[in-house]
Amino acid sequence: RRNLLAGASALALPALPMGSAFAQKAEFTLKYGNNLPVAHPMNMRAAEMAAKINAESKGRIAFEVYPNNQLGNDTDMLSQTRSGALDFFTLSPLILGTLVPAAQISGVGFAFKDYSQVWAAMDGDLGAHVRKQIEGSSSLFAFEKIWDNGYRQITTGTKPVNQPEDLKGMKIRIPPSPFWVSMFKAFEAAPATINFAEVYSSLQTKVVDAQENPLAIIATAKLNEVQKYCSITNHMWDGFWFMGNKKSFERLPADLQAIVTRNVNAAGLKQRDDVRQLNDNLLAELKGKGMVINTTNADLFRAKLRTANFYADWHKKFGAEAWAVLEKYTGKLA
Ligand code: X2X
C-alpha cells in the first residue's frame, strides 16, 4: 500500500500557475502578488519582467506573478509578505502606512503639482527617506524605483463632486490607511475603508456610493459599470512600492539578486510611461462608456484641507525634518 501511494504521488502532475515553465527545475521560486486587474500596465510589465528574470537567470529563478488579489486582498498580502510566505508585493505607500506610518508622506493632498515633481521626489531624497523607514522598521524592503498608480479622481453613483461641500456626508470607499481616513474626514465625507478586492461589489451593492482612483484603474477594473460620475480632482498622487521580504531576498546569491533588482526597476520605469499615457488618454473612452465627467478647482479643495488643519496636523505627525524634504520638491505647502 505504501509503495502504491508513493508511486501515485510521483506520477501526479504538479499544479503550476501559468507561465511558470521553469518552476520544476528552478532553484528559487519567487512569488509576487498584486491587487490590480491583468489588463492594467502593472501586470503587463510584471509579466514581461518575470519572463526576463527567468530567462536571464537561465532557469534558476521561477518568478511567478499573481495578479488581481488571487492570493488575498492587500491586507492579506501585506501579512504574507511580512512573514515571507509571499516574496514580493506592490503596495500603495498609504496602505503601507498601517505598518510604516512615515511612508504616507508621499500622499499628502495636492502636494505634487506634476509628474516632474513626483519623480524628482520619489527617485530623490523623499523616496530614499521612506525606503529607509521601511527597511529599518519592518521585515520588508522596497526597490528603488516606485511604480505608478497616478493622480486620483473621484467617481460616484449619485452626483458629481464640483466643490468640497459636495463631499459632505458622502459614503465614499477609501483604501485601508490612516492617512486616507484623515483626508476624507477633513472633507467631512463619510469614508469607509475597504480593500480594493471588494470595491467593485461594494459599489454595485451600494454599500458605498463613491470611490476614488486614477482613471487607469477605473477603466481596467470597469468601475464605470457601477459608477456614473467622474470628477477630476487630482486630489493626490499615488504609487506602488515594489517591496520584498528581506530574508527571502537575501537567500538569493548576489548575481540573482542583481538580475531581479535590475529588472524590477527597469519594468517600473516602463510601467510609469504606460500608466501616464493611459491616464492621459482615458477621459474620452470613459465618456464614450457613459460616464459624466467634470473638472474642479483644486484651490477650493486645498483651502478646505487647510481650514481643517489637515496640513498642520500631518506636518506635526511626519515631523519637521521629513516635511522639509517633501517641501524641497513641492514648494511650501499650506
Ligand atoms: O486600493 C486602491 O484604491 C488602489 C488600487 O488604488 C490601491 O492599491 C491604493
PDB file of C-alpha atoms and ligand atoms in Angstrom, residues 35-36 74 90-95 149 152 173-176 180 194-197 199 211-214 217 238-240, ligand 1:
ATOM      1  CA  ASN A  35      -4.201  43.867  -6.357  1.00  0.00           C
ATOM      2  CA  LEU A  36      -4.740  45.022  -9.951  1.00  0.00           C
ATOM      3  CA  ASP A  74      -3.891  43.938   0.240  1.00  0.00           C
ATOM      4  CA  THR A  90       3.345  46.074  -4.687  1.00  0.00           C
ATOM      5  CA  LEU A  91       1.505  48.352  -2.271  1.00  0.00           C
ATOM      6  CA  SER A  92       0.444  51.979  -2.058  1.00  0.00           C
ATOM      7  CA  PRO A  93       2.664  53.936   0.344  1.00  0.00           C
ATOM      8  CA  LEU A  94      -0.504  54.990   2.145  1.00  0.00           C
ATOM      9  CA  ILE A  95      -1.748  51.460   2.839  1.00  0.00           C
ATOM     10  CA  ASN A 149      -0.671  54.436  -9.796  1.00  0.00           C
ATOM     11  CA  ARG A 152      -6.614  60.065  -8.077  1.00  0.00           C
ATOM     12  CA  ARG A 173     -14.792  53.997  -0.202  1.00  0.00           C
ATOM     13  CA  ILE A 174     -11.144  54.652   0.611  1.00  0.00           C
ATOM     14  CA  PRO A 175      -8.249  52.167   0.896  1.00  0.00           C
ATOM     15  CA  PRO A 176      -7.337  50.992   4.408  1.00  0.00           C
ATOM     16  CA  TRP A 180      -6.865  58.440   3.685  1.00  0.00           C
ATOM     17  CA  ILE A 194     -12.423  48.723   2.071  1.00  0.00           C
ATOM     18  CA  ASN A 195      -9.711  46.714   0.315  1.00  0.00           C
ATOM     19  CA  PHE A 196      -9.582  47.089  -3.453  1.00  0.00           C
ATOM     20  CA  ALA A 197     -10.583  43.426  -3.859  1.00  0.00           C
ATOM     21  CA  VAL A 199     -14.506  47.740  -4.298  1.00  0.00           C
ATOM     22  CA  GLN A 211     -14.699  55.803  -4.556  1.00  0.00           C
ATOM     23  CA  GLU A 212     -11.535  57.488  -5.726  1.00  0.00           C
ATOM     24  CA  ASN A 213      -8.830  56.096  -8.044  1.00  0.00           C
ATOM     25  CA  PRO A 214      -6.786  57.040 -11.110  1.00  0.00           C
ATOM     26  CA  ILE A 217      -7.815  51.725 -12.551  1.00  0.00           C
ATOM     27  CA  ASP A 238      -0.315  57.602  -5.535  1.00  0.00           C
ATOM     28  CA  GLY A 239       2.241  54.943  -6.395  1.00  0.00           C
ATOM     29  CA  PHE A 240       3.146  51.362  -5.572  1.00  0.00           C
TER      30      PHE A 240
HETATM   31  O1  X2X B   1      -6.996  50.334  -3.411  1.00  0.00           O
HETATM   32  C1  X2X B   1      -6.929  51.189  -4.308  1.00  0.00           C
HETATM   33  O2  X2X B   1      -7.796  52.039  -4.494  1.00  0.00           O
HETATM   34  C2  X2X B   1      -5.734  51.192  -5.225  1.00  0.00           C
HETATM   35  C3  X2X B   1      -5.898  50.089  -6.241  1.00  0.00           C
HETATM   36  O3  X2X B   1      -5.635  52.418  -5.876  1.00  0.00           O
HETATM   37  C4  X2X B   1      -4.545  50.998  -4.384  1.00  0.00           C
HETATM   38  O4  X2X B   1      -3.885  49.989  -4.442  1.00  0.00           O
HETATM   39  C5  X2X B   1      -4.206  52.076  -3.448  1.00  0.00           C
END
